[in-house]
XYZ file of C-alpha atoms in Angstrom:
786
model
C -42.777 -80.037 -86.199
C -45.593 -80.587 -84.010
C -43.137 -80.170 -80.973
C -42.235 -76.906 -82.568
C -45.488 -75.320 -82.806
C -46.164 -76.703 -79.148
C -43.104 -75.200 -77.597
C -43.462 -72.026 -79.713
C -47.084 -72.063 -78.148
C -45.944 -72.523 -74.548
C -43.336 -69.826 -75.110
C -46.208 -67.258 -75.891
C -48.214 -68.131 -73.062
C -45.723 -67.800 -70.713
C -44.799 -64.705 -72.078
C -48.270 -62.762 -71.319
C -48.951 -64.345 -68.457
C -52.029 -62.147 -67.611
C -53.955 -62.942 -71.175
C -52.932 -66.257 -70.366
C -54.451 -66.506 -66.926
C -57.707 -65.006 -68.304
C -58.334 -67.509 -70.789
C -57.079 -70.524 -68.818
C -59.545 -69.755 -65.788
C -62.551 -68.524 -67.730
C -62.580 -71.737 -69.969
C -62.154 -73.796 -66.585
C -64.892 -72.498 -65.100
C -67.122 -73.627 -68.284
C -65.729 -76.524 -68.837
C -66.506 -77.584 -65.525
C -69.739 -76.320 -66.039
C -69.799 -78.300 -69.226
C -68.726 -81.540 -67.740
C -71.231 -81.541 -64.921
C -74.017 -81.129 -67.842
C -72.481 -84.329 -69.417
C -72.556 -86.291 -66.047
C -76.322 -85.335 -65.776
C -76.714 -85.811 -69.548
C -75.628 -89.007 -69.542
C -78.078 -89.982 -66.413
C -80.710 -88.629 -67.900
C -80.549 -90.366 -71.326
C -79.726 -93.927 -69.370
C -83.515 -94.769 -69.001
C -84.698 -98.347 -70.176
C -81.285 -99.058 -71.948
C -81.364 -102.377 -70.238
C -84.515 -104.541 -71.740
C -83.359 -107.076 -74.231
C -85.424 -106.130 -76.817
C -85.468 -102.061 -76.501
C -85.635 -101.499 -80.156
C -88.454 -103.504 -80.775
C -90.639 -102.908 -77.563
C -93.400 -100.084 -77.696
C -95.582 -98.571 -75.178
C -99.365 -98.233 -76.343
C -100.772 -94.495 -76.237
C -104.000 -93.705 -75.801
C -105.473 -90.428 -78.043
C -109.261 -88.975 -76.629
C -110.794 -86.669 -78.675
C -113.794 -85.193 -76.796
C -116.473 -83.811 -79.512
C -118.146 -81.705 -76.784
C -115.203 -79.534 -76.219
C -112.954 -80.163 -79.324
C -110.100 -81.040 -77.117
C -107.786 -84.195 -77.756
C -105.353 -85.836 -74.930
C -102.797 -87.703 -75.166
C -103.055 -90.366 -72.503
C -99.975 -93.104 -71.755
C -102.590 -95.219 -70.702
C -104.775 -97.801 -72.135
C -108.241 -100.040 -71.882
C -107.284 -103.350 -69.987
C -108.646 -105.250 -72.423
C -106.391 -104.292 -75.278
C -103.404 -106.310 -74.358
C -105.541 -109.660 -74.758
C -106.687 -108.150 -78.244
C -103.432 -107.461 -79.231
C -101.902 -111.063 -78.547
C -104.316 -112.550 -81.228
C -102.287 -110.981 -83.947
C -99.576 -113.198 -84.032
C -98.124 -112.443 -87.062
C -97.139 -108.669 -85.736
C -96.833 -109.343 -82.343
C -94.690 -111.245 -80.120
C -95.804 -110.954 -77.227
C -97.274 -108.289 -75.081
C -97.336 -107.079 -70.699
C -99.664 -104.749 -68.891
C -99.066 -102.969 -65.869
C -102.575 -102.319 -63.670
C -101.776 -100.054 -60.789
C -104.420 -101.116 -58.545
C -102.431 -102.623 -55.674
C -101.771 -99.646 -53.945
C -102.884 -100.118 -49.914
C -101.211 -101.290 -47.157
C -100.116 -104.800 -46.191
C -99.493 -106.717 -43.028
C -96.911 -109.472 -42.072
C -97.169 -110.398 -38.602
C -98.126 -106.997 -37.173
C -95.870 -104.938 -39.431
C -97.788 -103.039 -41.682
C -96.732 -100.853 -44.707
C -97.789 -99.097 -47.627
C -97.161 -100.592 -50.997
C -97.567 -99.130 -54.513
C -97.827 -102.321 -56.573
C -99.304 -102.765 -59.807
C -100.903 -106.123 -61.885
C -98.920 -107.524 -64.713
C -98.229 -110.890 -66.548
C -95.556 -113.836 -66.830
C -94.320 -112.014 -69.559
C -93.266 -109.223 -67.724
C -89.905 -110.597 -67.420
C -89.626 -111.429 -71.246
C -90.477 -108.117 -72.469
C -88.506 -106.054 -69.895
C -85.015 -106.616 -68.674
C -85.757 -107.023 -64.744
C -84.260 -110.061 -63.244
C -84.776 -112.309 -59.623
C -82.235 -112.274 -57.299
C -84.773 -115.173 -55.512
C -87.502 -116.977 -57.254
C -88.363 -118.477 -60.922
C -89.239 -116.212 -63.775
C -91.165 -118.394 -65.376
C -93.726 -119.088 -62.263
C -93.184 -116.127 -60.100
C -96.206 -114.421 -61.738
C -97.515 -117.666 -63.161
C -99.246 -118.048 -59.461
C -102.811 -117.000 -59.246
C -101.792 -114.764 -55.339
C -98.259 -115.011 -56.385
C -96.494 -111.134 -55.962
C -92.925 -110.383 -56.208
C -91.205 -107.419 -54.442
C -88.721 -105.074 -54.791
C -85.327 -106.212 -52.734
C -86.212 -102.844 -50.759
C -89.619 -103.833 -49.772
C -88.573 -107.269 -49.215
C -86.303 -106.004 -46.792
C -88.473 -103.810 -44.681
C -91.130 -106.743 -44.354
C -89.017 -109.494 -43.449
C -85.469 -107.888 -42.998
C -82.961 -110.428 -43.922
C -85.086 -113.514 -43.468
C -85.911 -115.138 -46.960
C -89.255 -114.002 -48.454
C -89.934 -116.599 -50.740
C -93.208 -118.393 -49.377
C -93.998 -115.504 -46.678
C -97.898 -114.528 -46.830
C -98.743 -110.732 -47.428
C -102.385 -109.840 -46.181
C -103.437 -106.677 -47.691
C -106.124 -104.586 -46.960
C -108.777 -105.398 -49.524
C -107.343 -107.559 -52.123
C -106.471 -110.576 -49.250
C -103.853 -112.610 -49.121
C -100.348 -112.793 -51.589
C -97.535 -115.156 -51.480
C -94.376 -113.944 -52.297
C -92.642 -115.835 -55.284
C -89.680 -113.806 -56.157
C -87.609 -110.868 -55.067
C -86.462 -108.491 -57.849
C -82.406 -107.957 -58.326
C -81.646 -103.987 -58.411
C -82.054 -103.244 -62.078
C -78.867 -102.829 -63.917
C -79.889 -99.094 -65.034
C -82.636 -96.509 -64.731
C -86.392 -97.144 -65.763
C -89.675 -95.552 -65.846
C -91.228 -98.656 -64.267
C -90.676 -97.873 -61.047
C -93.367 -100.296 -58.491
C -92.890 -101.634 -55.389
C -94.430 -104.816 -56.321
C -95.797 -106.755 -58.891
C -98.324 -109.496 -58.349
C -99.893 -112.145 -60.857
C -102.692 -110.739 -63.148
C -104.429 -113.694 -62.828
C -105.663 -112.289 -59.692
C -107.503 -109.621 -60.847
C -110.460 -111.921 -62.700
C -111.183 -113.052 -59.139
C -110.649 -109.598 -57.440
C -113.189 -108.440 -59.630
C -115.631 -111.148 -58.593
C -115.645 -110.481 -54.901
C -115.846 -106.231 -55.996
C -112.227 -106.311 -54.324
C -111.717 -104.617 -57.431
C -114.002 -102.586 -59.981
C -114.993 -104.682 -63.114
C -112.688 -103.365 -65.704
C -110.943 -106.389 -66.999
C -113.642 -106.294 -70.277
C -114.462 -102.720 -70.116
C -113.036 -100.799 -73.091
C -114.294 -97.215 -71.489
C -111.845 -97.912 -68.611
C -108.818 -95.350 -70.369
C -106.819 -94.167 -66.965
C -106.213 -97.684 -65.410
C -103.438 -99.783 -67.298
C -100.650 -99.612 -69.004
C -99.840 -101.555 -72.178
C -96.206 -102.698 -73.739
C -95.871 -104.570 -76.639
C -93.028 -106.836 -78.660
C -93.176 -106.837 -81.719
C -91.809 -109.407 -84.313
C -88.633 -108.547 -85.859
C -89.867 -108.276 -89.579
C -92.395 -105.661 -87.874
C -92.024 -101.916 -87.939
C -93.670 -98.969 -86.432
C -96.237 -98.081 -89.197
C -97.142 -101.859 -88.782
C -97.910 -101.797 -85.602
C -99.583 -98.638 -85.800
C -102.055 -99.652 -88.157
C -103.063 -102.570 -86.143
C -103.560 -100.413 -83.277
C -105.936 -97.964 -85.440
C -107.774 -101.326 -86.472
C -108.181 -102.374 -82.805
C -109.413 -98.609 -82.207
C -112.696 -99.455 -84.840
C -114.307 -101.890 -82.629
C -117.593 -100.893 -81.840
C -116.978 -100.634 -77.835
C -114.706 -97.698 -78.712
C -117.410 -95.953 -80.879
C -119.224 -92.980 -78.986
C -121.082 -90.021 -79.964
C -119.068 -87.631 -76.935
C -115.936 -88.699 -78.741
C -113.206 -90.879 -80.830
C -110.291 -92.486 -79.443
C -107.161 -93.996 -81.353
C -104.527 -96.215 -80.315
C -100.899 -95.432 -81.259
C -97.467 -96.820 -80.916
C -94.656 -95.170 -78.811
C -91.067 -96.236 -78.880
C -89.441 -97.354 -75.229
C -86.748 -95.518 -75.966
C -88.756 -92.312 -76.204
C -90.535 -92.565 -73.040
C -87.844 -90.909 -71.454
C -87.036 -88.503 -71.622
C -90.230 -87.321 -72.878
C -92.751 -84.335 -73.077
C -95.392 -82.839 -71.216
C -98.208 -83.044 -73.220
C -98.763 -86.951 -72.221
C -101.095 -87.328 -69.382
C -101.074 -90.515 -66.918
C -97.268 -90.972 -66.783
C -96.029 -93.640 -64.699
C -92.773 -94.173 -62.480
C -90.087 -91.303 -62.629
C -88.636 -89.717 -65.671
C -87.979 -86.504 -67.011
C -89.140 -84.057 -70.190
C -86.586 -83.236 -72.623
C -87.468 -79.745 -71.977
C -85.351 -79.877 -68.936
C -82.807 -81.843 -70.715
C -82.383 -79.109 -73.488
C -82.348 -76.630 -70.907
C -79.429 -77.516 -68.818
C -77.375 -78.512 -72.228
C -78.381 -75.061 -73.542
C -76.854 -73.123 -70.033
C -73.903 -75.318 -70.560
C -73.211 -74.194 -74.020
C -74.015 -70.658 -73.809
C -71.432 -70.143 -70.798
C -68.811 -72.425 -72.748
C -69.722 -69.937 -76.166
C -68.711 -67.126 -73.540
C -65.591 -67.827 -72.777
C -64.635 -69.240 -76.271
C -65.515 -65.606 -77.120
C -63.132 -64.570 -74.164
C -59.938 -66.165 -76.112
C -61.241 -64.823 -79.914
C -62.033 -61.245 -78.349
C -58.574 -61.322 -76.829
C -56.333 -62.971 -79.198
C -58.170 -60.445 -82.065
C -57.035 -57.470 -79.211
C -53.653 -58.543 -79.371
C -53.339 -59.161 -83.069
C -51.522 -55.788 -83.766
C -48.808 -56.678 -80.954
C -48.509 -60.113 -82.936
C -48.630 -58.963 -86.262
C -45.041 -58.513 -86.548
C -44.628 -61.850 -85.739
C -46.924 -62.673 -88.286
C -44.761 -60.846 -90.950
C -41.468 -62.350 -89.739
C -42.850 -65.656 -89.992
C -44.109 -65.315 -93.413
C -41.049 -63.443 -94.675
C -39.325 -66.724 -93.310
C -41.254 -68.824 -95.558
C -44.173 -69.616 -93.099
C -47.345 -70.787 -95.293
C -50.723 -69.678 -94.321
C -51.608 -73.288 -93.111
C -48.518 -73.198 -90.987
C -49.271 -69.779 -89.101
C -52.965 -71.176 -88.852
C -52.403 -74.223 -86.977
C -49.402 -72.467 -84.793
C -52.571 -70.354 -83.610
C -54.529 -73.881 -82.949
C -52.307 -75.428 -81.491
C -52.053 -72.416 -78.838
C -55.468 -72.658 -78.695
C -55.805 -76.446 -77.894
C -52.985 -75.865 -75.575
C -55.202 -73.239 -73.306
C -58.169 -75.753 -73.421
C -56.116 -78.784 -72.377
C -54.904 -76.487 -69.257
C -58.564 -75.315 -69.004
C -59.412 -78.992 -68.516
C -56.998 -80.052 -66.005
C -58.092 -77.175 -64.107
C -61.560 -77.859 -64.272
C -60.819 -81.627 -63.619
C -59.370 -80.241 -60.323
C -61.954 -78.179 -59.415
C -64.889 -80.731 -60.134
C -62.992 -83.290 -57.746
C -63.051 -80.808 -55.278
C -66.962 -79.584 -55.731
C -67.845 -83.023 -56.050
C -65.508 -85.629 -54.272
C -67.863 -88.607 -54.555
C -67.738 -88.336 -58.398
C -67.025 -91.764 -59.877
C -64.462 -91.905 -62.852
C -66.172 -93.043 -65.797
C -63.823 -93.600 -68.733
C -66.119 -93.378 -71.487
C -67.712 -90.109 -70.107
C -63.546 -88.960 -69.487
C -62.780 -89.633 -73.234
C -65.637 -87.652 -74.377
C -64.717 -84.480 -71.922
C -61.409 -85.168 -73.376
C -62.655 -84.715 -76.800
C -64.854 -82.390 -76.484
C -62.134 -80.067 -74.795
C -59.914 -80.545 -78.077
C -62.906 -79.202 -80.358
C -63.420 -76.447 -78.083
C -59.848 -75.691 -78.341
C -60.043 -75.548 -82.404
C -63.699 -74.058 -82.175
C -62.360 -70.765 -79.713
C -59.100 -70.595 -82.206
C -60.165 -71.090 -85.467
C -61.452 -67.251 -86.008
C -58.679 -65.467 -84.956
C -56.097 -67.854 -86.511
C -58.293 -67.480 -89.817
C -57.670 -63.413 -89.346
C -54.246 -63.775 -88.488
C -53.269 -65.978 -91.223
C -55.124 -64.401 -94.059
C -53.078 -61.644 -94.932
C -50.335 -60.192 -95.677
C -47.893 -58.231 -93.018
C -48.915 -55.418 -94.184
C -52.747 -55.935 -94.551
C -52.834 -57.550 -90.985
C -51.118 -54.578 -89.284
C -53.689 -52.341 -91.632
C -56.953 -53.760 -90.724
C -56.940 -56.086 -87.772
C -58.220 -53.948 -85.176
C -61.042 -52.576 -87.670
C -62.886 -56.238 -88.126
C -66.295 -55.997 -88.188
C -69.377 -58.443 -86.789
C -72.952 -56.404 -87.090
C -72.319 -53.231 -89.575
C -70.295 -50.793 -87.243
C -70.516 -52.666 -84.386
C -66.435 -53.880 -83.609
C -66.248 -57.946 -83.006
C -64.634 -57.114 -79.930
C -67.495 -54.752 -78.595
C -70.235 -57.367 -79.921
C -68.352 -59.911 -77.941
C -68.362 -58.080 -74.878
C -71.903 -56.770 -74.993
C -73.017 -60.516 -75.301
C -71.103 -61.544 -72.340
C -72.759 -58.631 -70.305
C -76.210 -59.059 -71.132
C -75.671 -62.935 -70.529
C -74.612 -62.283 -67.048
C -77.012 -59.834 -66.610
C -80.099 -61.959 -67.494
C -78.952 -64.559 -65.009
C -78.565 -62.117 -62.311
C -82.068 -60.911 -63.066
C -83.623 -64.134 -63.187
C -81.794 -65.250 -59.926
C -83.144 -61.981 -58.223
C -86.597 -63.111 -59.291
C -86.338 -66.502 -58.027
C -84.625 -65.512 -54.817
C -87.658 -62.725 -54.217
C -90.218 -65.432 -55.460
C -89.589 -67.791 -52.783
C -88.894 -65.869 -50.264
C -92.438 -64.120 -50.697
C -94.146 -67.142 -50.851
C -92.166 -68.724 -47.826
C -93.826 -65.717 -45.724
C -97.545 -66.693 -46.969
C -99.677 -68.000 -44.162
C -100.876 -71.319 -45.773
C -104.159 -71.495 -43.685
C -103.084 -74.488 -41.796
C -100.601 -75.207 -38.625
C -97.473 -77.406 -38.842
C -95.666 -75.918 -35.859
C -94.902 -78.377 -32.949
C -96.501 -81.453 -35.220
C -94.912 -85.235 -35.026
C -95.814 -86.932 -38.214
C -95.384 -90.669 -37.919
C -96.309 -93.054 -40.891
C -98.633 -95.633 -39.671
C -96.848 -99.199 -39.575
C -100.064 -101.566 -37.933
C -101.473 -101.259 -34.228
C -102.224 -97.446 -34.827
C -105.208 -97.508 -32.515
C -102.950 -99.036 -29.791
C -100.059 -96.818 -30.424
C -102.514 -93.858 -30.438
C -103.835 -94.894 -26.931
C -100.392 -95.091 -25.255
C -99.178 -91.690 -26.734
C -102.102 -89.902 -25.748
C -101.352 -90.411 -22.092
C -97.926 -89.018 -22.724
C -97.704 -85.927 -20.539
C -97.508 -82.814 -23.185
C -99.468 -84.454 -26.223
C -102.411 -82.356 -27.223
C -104.158 -84.241 -29.839
C -103.553 -86.727 -32.354
C -105.018 -86.877 -35.983
C -104.970 -89.407 -38.793
C -104.250 -88.331 -42.303
C -103.431 -89.994 -45.990
C -100.737 -87.785 -46.629
C -99.320 -84.967 -44.846
C -100.563 -80.961 -46.109
C -98.045 -79.013 -47.514
C -96.241 -82.125 -49.348
C -98.839 -83.734 -52.439
C -102.106 -85.147 -51.940
C -103.895 -88.355 -51.507
C -105.097 -87.710 -55.749
C -108.265 -86.435 -57.378
C -111.674 -87.818 -57.579
C -114.593 -87.189 -59.527
C -117.532 -85.045 -57.753
C -120.958 -84.930 -59.035
C -123.499 -82.674 -57.365
C -126.540 -84.751 -59.157
C -126.454 -88.451 -59.475
C -124.646 -89.038 -62.269
C -126.050 -89.866 -65.911
C -123.371 -88.758 -68.870
C -122.359 -85.025 -67.667
C -118.738 -84.399 -66.479
C -118.214 -84.025 -63.107
C -115.752 -82.147 -60.520
C -112.304 -82.941 -60.291
C -111.388 -82.336 -56.645
C -108.499 -83.369 -54.606
C -109.066 -85.464 -51.750
C -107.319 -86.651 -48.120
C -108.448 -88.928 -46.067
C -108.926 -87.445 -42.647
C -110.503 -88.298 -39.328
C -111.742 -85.245 -36.971
C -109.138 -84.386 -35.234
C -107.537 -83.404 -38.487
C -109.695 -79.901 -37.790
C -108.295 -78.731 -34.581
C -104.753 -80.337 -35.137
C -103.859 -78.526 -38.134
C -106.148 -74.921 -37.079
C -108.480 -75.519 -39.878
C -111.543 -73.140 -40.030
C -115.163 -74.572 -40.724
C -117.135 -72.046 -42.063
C -120.628 -73.700 -41.898
C -122.021 -76.994 -41.028
C -119.720 -79.118 -38.611
C -116.778 -81.281 -38.320
C -116.941 -85.279 -38.711
C -118.983 -87.342 -35.583
C -117.221 -89.279 -33.356
C -119.918 -92.298 -33.759
C -118.918 -95.706 -35.164
C -116.518 -95.784 -38.401
C -119.658 -96.685 -40.801
C -121.678 -93.775 -40.023
C -118.372 -91.022 -40.293
C -117.932 -92.445 -43.804
C -121.723 -91.151 -44.965
C -120.080 -87.570 -44.614
C -117.439 -85.331 -46.581
C -116.153 -81.643 -45.750
C -115.402 -79.860 -48.621
C -113.577 -75.944 -48.972
C -115.276 -73.081 -50.022
C -113.569 -73.590 -53.954
C -115.318 -77.140 -54.051
C -118.741 -75.426 -52.797
C -118.456 -72.807 -55.497
C -117.470 -75.254 -58.671
C -120.094 -77.578 -58.044
C -122.520 -75.144 -58.137
C -123.906 -74.242 -54.397
C -124.697 -70.556 -53.851
C -123.335 -70.341 -50.678
C -121.037 -72.437 -48.205
C -124.410 -72.843 -46.109
C -126.352 -74.382 -49.120
C -124.236 -76.853 -49.472
C -124.802 -78.675 -45.665
C -126.770 -81.784 -46.266
C -126.819 -81.938 -49.240
C -125.875 -84.855 -51.362
C -122.831 -85.615 -53.666
C -121.681 -88.734 -55.598
C -118.008 -89.936 -55.878
C -117.075 -91.529 -58.920
C -120.198 -92.344 -60.172
C -121.164 -94.644 -57.781
C -120.606 -93.398 -54.037
C -123.289 -91.239 -52.235
C -122.090 -88.789 -49.390
C -123.261 -85.807 -47.441
C -121.722 -82.670 -46.943
C -121.270 -81.791 -43.674
C -119.235 -79.143 -43.479
C -117.695 -76.265 -45.405
C -113.895 -75.405 -44.803
C -112.401 -71.889 -45.025
C -109.865 -72.072 -47.940
C -106.572 -73.038 -47.525
C -103.115 -74.008 -49.057
C -103.282 -77.457 -48.408
C -99.692 -77.754 -50.988
C -98.053 -74.338 -50.121
C -98.656 -70.738 -51.123
C -96.993 -70.863 -54.425
C -99.962 -73.360 -55.622
C -103.257 -72.593 -56.441
C -106.188 -73.488 -54.019
C -108.525 -76.553 -56.079
C -111.432 -77.840 -54.903
C -110.958 -80.381 -52.149
C -112.793 -82.611 -50.182
C -111.880 -84.759 -46.769
C -113.289 -87.751 -46.350
C -113.070 -90.270 -42.805
C -112.545 -93.890 -43.864
C -111.095 -96.168 -41.494
C -108.078 -98.262 -42.800
C -106.973 -95.552 -45.428
C -104.964 -93.323 -43.064
C -101.373 -93.424 -43.163
C -99.916 -90.766 -41.203
C -100.382 -90.084 -37.587
C -99.714 -86.648 -36.388
C -99.489 -85.478 -32.975
C -99.637 -82.435 -31.831
C -97.327 -81.765 -28.650
C -96.516 -78.757 -26.206
C -93.977 -76.305 -27.482
C -92.057 -76.246 -24.789
C -90.509 -79.709 -24.085
C -90.720 -81.174 -27.966
C -87.629 -82.967 -27.684
C -88.526 -84.782 -24.418
C -91.789 -85.515 -26.218
C -90.806 -86.855 -28.826
C -88.149 -89.517 -27.070
C -91.015 -90.829 -25.130
C -93.355 -91.397 -28.143
C -90.455 -92.992 -29.550
C -90.128 -95.362 -26.362
C -93.915 -96.122 -26.989
C -93.780 -97.047 -30.699
C -90.771 -99.199 -29.597
C -92.951 -101.237 -27.025
C -95.977 -101.457 -29.438
C -93.581 -102.354 -32.899
C -90.204 -103.496 -31.553
C -89.524 -105.092 -34.796
C -90.214 -101.675 -36.922
C -87.729 -98.789 -36.521
C -89.450 -95.138 -35.237
C -89.789 -92.975 -38.498
C -90.759 -89.482 -38.001
C -90.608 -85.726 -38.868
C -91.595 -82.536 -37.624
C -94.091 -81.402 -40.186
C -93.054 -78.082 -40.635
C -89.594 -78.944 -41.002
C -90.455 -81.662 -43.367
C -92.625 -79.170 -45.384
C -89.575 -76.662 -45.169
C -87.419 -79.057 -46.957
C -89.456 -79.849 -49.407
C -89.792 -76.422 -50.251
C -86.011 -75.983 -49.824
C -84.791 -73.855 -52.480
C -81.212 -73.711 -51.221
C -80.009 -76.286 -53.880
C -81.585 -74.116 -56.884
C -80.268 -70.711 -55.402
C -76.738 -72.085 -55.618
C -76.702 -73.426 -59.102
C -78.170 -70.473 -60.141
C -75.823 -68.212 -58.022
C -72.771 -70.499 -59.172
C -73.847 -69.754 -63.013
C -73.780 -66.338 -62.130
C -70.496 -66.253 -60.490
C -69.137 -67.975 -63.723
C -70.906 -65.937 -66.435
C -69.728 -62.423 -64.186
C -66.384 -63.918 -63.800
C -65.799 -64.984 -67.336
C -67.325 -61.164 -68.480
C -65.158 -59.582 -66.156
C -61.975 -61.261 -67.456
C -62.957 -60.766 -70.783
C -63.400 -56.854 -70.005
C -59.993 -56.789 -67.917
C -57.851 -58.013 -70.923
C -59.425 -55.678 -73.448
C -58.834 -52.654 -70.628
C -55.376 -53.596 -70.077
C -54.528 -54.151 -73.726
C -56.624 -50.508 -74.421
C -54.343 -48.881 -71.867
C -51.356 -50.752 -73.522
C -51.816 -49.442 -77.049
C -53.015 -45.786 -75.799
C -49.964 -45.046 -73.373
C -48.068 -43.066 -75.575
C -51.456 -40.999 -76.550
C -51.908 -40.748 -72.639
C -48.495 -39.656 -72.005
C -48.728 -36.834 -74.683
C -52.318 -35.429 -73.325
C -50.915 -35.525 -69.522
C -47.913 -33.321 -70.557
C -50.265 -30.710 -72.555
C -52.089 -30.651 -69.246
C -55.121 -33.153 -68.914
C -55.519 -34.441 -65.116
C -56.142 -37.536 -64.155
C -59.990 -37.318 -63.844
C -60.131 -36.205 -67.780
C -57.775 -39.311 -68.799
C -59.979 -41.778 -66.582
C -63.040 -40.700 -68.434
C -61.505 -40.920 -71.841
C -60.115 -44.253 -71.370
C -63.613 -45.649 -69.430
C -65.986 -43.824 -71.695
C -66.007 -46.456 -74.105
C -66.650 -49.474 -72.177
C -69.171 -47.781 -70.103
C -71.315 -47.175 -73.067
C -70.850 -50.857 -73.779
C -72.243 -51.696 -70.471
C -75.091 -49.488 -70.989
C -76.049 -51.286 -74.171
C -75.782 -54.630 -72.625
C -78.016 -53.351 -69.706
C -80.668 -52.050 -72.619
C -80.817 -55.298 -73.991
C -80.523 -57.384 -71.128
C -82.903 -56.003 -68.656
C -86.516 -56.147 -71.232
C -85.524 -59.325 -72.086
C -84.494 -60.021 -68.435
C -88.226 -58.755 -67.194
C -89.834 -60.882 -69.973
C -88.763 -64.063 -68.504
C -88.823 -63.256 -65.032
C -92.609 -62.202 -66.019
C -92.974 -66.044 -67.621
C -91.409 -67.390 -64.546
C -93.730 -65.765 -62.292
C -96.888 -67.021 -63.994
C -96.484 -70.359 -62.706
C -97.162 -69.335 -59.228
C -100.493 -68.484 -57.739
C -99.153 -65.624 -55.229
C -96.507 -63.924 -57.291
C -93.988 -60.707 -56.026
C -94.036 -57.673 -57.344
C -91.044 -57.597 -59.713
C -90.742 -54.140 -62.002
C -88.109 -51.656 -63.142
C -86.920 -51.206 -59.105
C -85.640 -54.756 -59.162
C -84.378 -54.516 -62.629
C -82.229 -51.289 -61.811
C -80.879 -52.884 -58.921
C -79.772 -55.927 -60.758
C -78.176 -53.414 -63.694
C -76.360 -50.978 -60.728
C -74.833 -54.253 -59.269
C -73.467 -55.540 -62.366
C -72.339 -51.987 -63.719
C -70.413 -51.629 -60.219
C -68.422 -54.849 -60.685
C -67.796 -53.252 -64.186
C -66.777 -49.860 -63.045
C -64.698 -51.006 -60.768
C -62.777 -53.184 -63.328
C -62.264 -50.568 -65.363
C -60.839 -47.626 -62.747
C -59.162 -49.776 -61.221
C -56.956 -50.295 -64.624
C -57.420 -46.767 -65.654
C -56.572 -44.935 -62.817
C -52.688 -46.986 -62.969
C -52.307 -45.606 -66.218
C -53.561 -41.875 -65.692
C -51.532 -41.641 -62.843
C -48.346 -43.264 -64.561
C -45.049 -41.167 -65.365
C -45.688 -40.272 -68.725
C -41.360 -39.359 -69.435
C -41.374 -43.389 -68.610
C -43.301 -44.109 -71.530
C -42.508 -41.731 -73.923
C -38.681 -42.894 -72.931
C -40.030 -46.622 -73.864
C -41.062 -45.323 -77.161
């Protein structure tokens, strides 16, 4: 029986080649998008799955409520003493581990100096989490006071292919650490992603010698560590939350300024997570991004399914006789229904084959995943059933006479036919994507053209890796090198972080959060920055330079100074303790690009805090000078590869939106293609069913233009309705998108109309190309066939 269904379905597809092509091609495009979404979705949902007791592991969150302004914050971080308190409750807690990301500075090995982003942690790290060592002993690696475990990539940077176990890394302020282990590459993704993990046993000693601030026993340090709990098998999340609430009642956490509570977050819910949690660590994504990608894929698939539904119902009149003959011959409604479902599934399977071929061409390096492939096949079968269910139900539900009378007048919303409703939906969706793509492109083109207020051309940025003074002296003698500066981070990329700045000596008032860079005096001329009041850093010894800061105009304003000159010579405090003098005020500039707001900013000149050397060279011989600088590097650092980038190109690469343009453009192409194919199918069907009418009208005197207008006006009305629906929605979405930028392009009615005219032109070409052929056909041939 199924073989007969399949044979009949194939014959029908072969007989109606154009309609079959429209359905298969449109569905293949949408299935390809859906498979890409599946691949990305599997990747997004694969975080932290390799840990041995993931279902019993929780991260502790801190809920902080400020009484003064009635604000509530959710923090991923917790106070350092929390872990020790949790361990005391052995009835509920099997083990706990803490991550204290205070190991963030440069380390040196045999003259090679590299920045390390690390954290202090406990020996229980290897019990709670599924990380394993490639070299070293998991029981002892973090049980040694000065022991440190490196990732494989970090060990390779420092030691090459030699055995790193027992080697000593010299950190700038934290002292010496001995390598006791090297991690294997984790078997999956994790939100925990540090370069190194040092033993937490060193923290107490480092606090004693003032290398670290005293936080190990301080309950008021909410932003500094991350606590993970492995509960016992009979302990639920509710039990753990009850325990955490009890701990939050400690006298040390009581304050008239606010209240603090702790709660448990399952390890599996960290990534994907939400945007509402502050102080997150590592890499990860949010649910909003996941759901957006899934939603786009499903909408495009829905549009292709609508095409099949639309065209199948449109062809119902021509297939009514087929249904009647089948029922007269004894076919039941279920058999007729099954026949059309098989036809729909066959189209979906053929579309899936073409989608796989297209996907392999688009991503040639894609790895075959059996489970993902099986899911895609199942998804395709469900799609075929879903797309064919409604037309199959309509075709099989009536007697032959009823089918002939009512199939073309099925309604979806009141007086709007199903076919018209689907077509309006498809073109509205297409126009929405075109409008958003236009707004996206115009915005980033506009932002790219804005002067950020700092120079980036002809500046070679080189990561500092030790011997920086010797290297700088060597480079300064190269002909064509105009100036050399040092910064903690490149402008236009990110920043060094944020710091609390107090205008008056701190008591209990809230400071002003300012972004900051460590920068030397040469940074001002190298980057073309302007000092509008005061002066640059002095050129005397380092201790004197560290007494001063430079601030921007925005920082002077939020700190309460009347104007820039009034800030000069004033003392401010950094992070409650360090007092410095404002030496100069910089003109505001977009240190992270013109797309972002100008925030309060300070510069500090601190020896040993620089990560990048910025070399300003003569524009006429950039490549030759870069080659000479490379030779100087190899002479001074023979064991470290020379890594450099031109700052303007580095910023351009970061701001490059070509991938986003390509993605949105591909979505626009797919949705427009599906909509146009649906329109094409309906136009062809309409022309075929009205051939007799066209011939009679032509015989009694109607000209070609009148006939084309008669055949086209209904479809043009649908396109206009789609425009009236999509343009206001597109404008609102574009307006909301543009609010994310400090500087925004003007996107108004003119841009909307241009987008609509573009899509309308495509629709008109599709309609007129077919109606013209019908209007110019010989009426005698059509009437003879009748």
